[in-house]
PDB file of C-alpha atoms in Angstrom:
ATOM      1  CA  MET Y 789    -177.231  76.492  83.492  1.00  0.00           C
ATOM      2  CA  THR Y 790    -177.728  80.207  82.897  1.00  0.00           C
ATOM      3  CA  LEU Y 791    -175.727  82.518  85.155  1.00  0.00           C
ATOM      4  CA  GLY Y 792    -177.129  85.925  84.252  1.00  0.00           C
ATOM      5  CA  GLU Y 793    -174.361  88.456  83.703  1.00  0.00           C
ATOM      6  CA  ARG Y 794    -171.755  85.689  84.042  1.00  0.00           C
ATOM      7  CA  GLY Y 795    -172.990  83.736  80.991  1.00  0.00           C
ATOM      8  CA  VAL Y 796    -173.814  80.033  80.778  1.00  0.00           C
ATOM      9  CA  VAL Y 797    -172.233  76.781  81.912  1.00  0.00           C
ATOM     10  CA  PHE Y 798    -172.974  73.817  79.671  1.00  0.00           C
ATOM     11  CA  HIS Y 799    -172.474  70.341  81.176  1.00  0.00           C
ATOM     12  CA  THR Y 800    -172.131  66.953  79.488  1.00  0.00           C
ATOM     13  CA  ALA Y 801    -171.166  63.602  80.979  1.00  0.00           C
ATOM     14  CA  ASP Y 802    -167.537  64.330  80.056  1.00  0.00           C
ATOM     15  CA  SER Y 803    -167.023  68.066  80.395  1.00  0.00           C
ATOM     16  CA  SER Y 804    -168.242  71.480  81.453  1.00  0.00           C
ATOM     17  CA  THR Y 805    -167.932  74.556  79.267  1.00  0.00           C
ATOM     18  CA  HIS Y 806    -168.343  78.164  80.402  1.00  0.00           C
ATOM     19  CA  ILE Y 807    -169.664  80.514  77.741  1.00  0.00           C
ATOM     20  CA  PRO Y 808    -169.363  84.168  78.732  1.00  0.00           C
ATOM     21  CA  VAL Y 809    -171.867  86.902  78.051  1.00  0.00           C
ATOM     22  CA  PHE Y 810    -171.684  88.577  74.656  1.00  0.00           C
ATOM     23  CA  SER Y 811    -171.649  92.310  75.270  1.00  0.00           C
ATOM     24  CA  ASN Y 812    -173.376  94.488  72.726  1.00  0.00           C
ATOM     25  CA  GLY Y 813    -173.486  97.596  74.904  1.00  0.00           C
ATOM     26  CA  PRO Y 814    -174.877  98.466  78.309  1.00  0.00           C
ATOM     27  CA  ALA Y 815    -177.775  96.376  79.593  1.00  0.00           C
ATOM     28  CA  ILE Y 816    -180.908  98.474  80.020  1.00  0.00           C
ATOM     29  CA  ASP Y 817    -183.667  95.836  80.364  1.00  0.00           C
ATOM     30  CA  THR Y 818    -183.123  92.176  81.228  1.00  0.00           C
ATOM     31  CA  THR Y 819    -186.828  91.256  81.218  1.00  0.00           C
ATOM     32  CA  GLY Y 820    -186.686  89.007  78.146  1.00  0.00           C
ATOM     33  CA  ALA Y 821    -183.084  87.797  78.382  1.00  0.00           C
ATOM     34  CA  GLY Y 822    -183.942  84.229  79.387  1.00  0.00           C
ATOM     35  CA  ASP Y 823    -186.574  83.903  76.683  1.00  0.00           C
ATOM     36  CA  ALA Y 824    -184.160  85.331  74.110  1.00  0.00           C
ATOM     37  CA  PHE Y 825    -181.490  82.836  75.158  1.00  0.00           C
ATOM     38  CA  ILE Y 826    -183.615  79.698  75.237  1.00  0.00           C
ATOM     39  CA  GLY Y 827    -185.599  80.547  72.119  1.00  0.00           C
ATOM     40  CA  ASP Y 828    -182.581  81.045  69.903  1.00  0.00           C
ATOM     41  CA  PHE Y 829    -180.600  78.235  71.536  1.00  0.00           C
ATOM     42  CA  ALA Y 830    -183.484  75.860  70.717  1.00  0.00           C
ATOM     43  CA  ALA Y 831    -183.837  77.230  67.174  1.00  0.00           C
ATOM     44  CA  ALA Y 832    -180.103  76.928  66.470  1.00  0.00           C
ATOM     45  CA  PHE Y 833    -179.853  73.441  67.961  1.00  0.00           C
ATOM     46  CA  SER Y 834    -182.941  72.162  66.138  1.00  0.00           C
ATOM     47  CA  ASN Y 835    -181.477  73.466  62.865  1.00  0.00           C
ATOM     48  CA  GLY Y 836    -178.363  71.332  63.265  1.00  0.00           C
ATOM     49  CA  MET Y 837    -175.939  73.628  65.066  1.00  0.00           C
ATOM     50  CA  GLU Y 838    -173.534  71.859  67.447  1.00  0.00           C
ATOM     51  CA  THR Y 839    -174.650  72.206  71.077  1.00  0.00           C
ATOM     52  CA  VAL Y 840    -171.923  74.562  72.312  1.00  0.00           C
ATOM     53  CA  GLN Y 841    -172.323  76.748  69.222  1.00  0.00           C
ATOM     54  CA  ALA Y 842    -176.097  76.817  69.803  1.00  0.00           C
ATOM     55  CA  VAL Y 843    -175.489  77.911  73.403  1.00  0.00           C
ATOM     56  CA  ARG Y 844    -173.214  80.687  72.119  1.00  0.00           C
ATOM     57  CA  PHE Y 845    -175.925  81.681  69.635  1.00  0.00           C
ATOM     58  CA  GLY Y 846    -178.448  81.941  72.475  1.00  0.00           C
ATOM     59  CA  CYS Y 847    -175.990  83.978  74.553  1.00  0.00           C
ATOM     60  CA  ALA Y 848    -175.441  86.393  71.676  1.00  0.00           C
ATOM     61  CA  THR Y 849    -179.185  86.786  71.221  1.00  0.00           C
ATOM     62  CA  ALA Y 850    -179.636  87.598  74.896  1.00  0.00           C
ATOM     63  CA  GLY Y 851    -176.621  89.917  74.792  1.00  0.00           C
ATOM     64  CA  ILE Y 852    -178.351  92.022  72.165  1.00  0.00           C
ATOM     65  CA  ALA Y 853    -181.849  91.809  73.680  1.00  0.00           C
ATOM     66  CA  VAL Y 854    -180.763  93.282  77.031  1.00  0.00           C
ATOM     67  CA  THR Y 855    -179.575  96.451  75.293  1.00  0.00           C
ATOM     68  CA  ARG Y 856    -183.182  97.225  74.298  1.00  0.00           C
ATOM     69  CA  ARG Y 857    -186.389  97.856  76.207  1.00  0.00           C
ATOM     70  CA  GLY Y 858    -189.181  95.323  76.170  1.00  0.00           C
ATOM     71  CA  THR Y 859    -189.392  91.661  75.373  1.00  0.00           C
ATOM     72  CA  ALA Y 860    -190.621  90.725  71.898  1.00  0.00           C
ATOM     73  CA  SER Y 861    -189.620  94.130  70.546  1.00  0.00           C
ATOM     74  CA  ALA Y 862    -186.086  93.629  71.924  1.00  0.00           C
ATOM     75  CA  MET Y 863    -185.415  90.413  70.032  1.00  0.00           C
ATOM     76  CA  PRO Y 864    -182.657  90.879  67.438  1.00  0.00           C
ATOM     77  CA  ALA Y 865    -182.649  89.885  63.796  1.00  0.00           C
ATOM     78  CA  PHE Y 866    -180.598  86.880  62.678  1.00  0.00           C
ATOM     79  CA  SER Y 867    -178.156  89.209  60.895  1.00  0.00           C
ATOM     80  CA  GLU Y 868    -177.487  91.128  64.127  1.00  0.00           C
ATOM     81  CA  ILE Y 869    -176.743  87.916  66.020  1.00  0.00           C
ATOM     82  CA  LYS Y 870    -174.368  86.655  63.334  1.00  0.00           C
ATOM     83  CA  LEU Y 871    -172.566  90.016  63.310  1.00  0.00           C
ATOM     84  CA  LEU Y 872    -172.044  89.955  67.090  1.00  0.00           C
ATOM     85  CA  LEU Y 873    -170.805  86.365  66.927  1.00  0.00           C
ATOM     86  CA  ALA Y 874    -168.453  87.188  64.043  1.00  0.00           C
ATOM     87  CA  LYS Y 875    -166.916  89.994  66.101  1.00  0.00           C
ATOM     88  CA  SER Y 876    -166.296  87.547  68.928  1.00  0.00           C
ATOM     89  CA  SER Y 877    -165.382  84.270  67.238  1.00  0.00           C
ATOM     90  CA  PRO Y 878    -163.986  83.023  63.928  1.00  0.00           C
ATOM     91  CA  LEU Y 879    -166.458  80.103  64.136  1.00  0.00           C
ATOM     92  CA  TYR Y 880    -169.246  82.354  62.922  1.00  0.00           C
ATOM     93  CA  SER Y 881    -167.576  84.628  60.404  1.00  0.00           C
TER      94      SER Y 881
END
């Protein structure tokens, strides 16, 4: 469940995990944030990433996209997402 500026809560039959927003600067346009999140979550998950890590990947993508104007033009490169994740978690370094 996406929570906007509060991140995401991921539920399974056994647990719930809150994943906070990844800040990459001030948000200036949230128009494509949901698309950024779900697109890169789906891509990461379908390429074998564990579910919670894929959710974090989607959150990082959205965290970068909201710092730019527009939708498609705001989507970050893979290298930018990995860099933001590496700053925030040893899982991605």
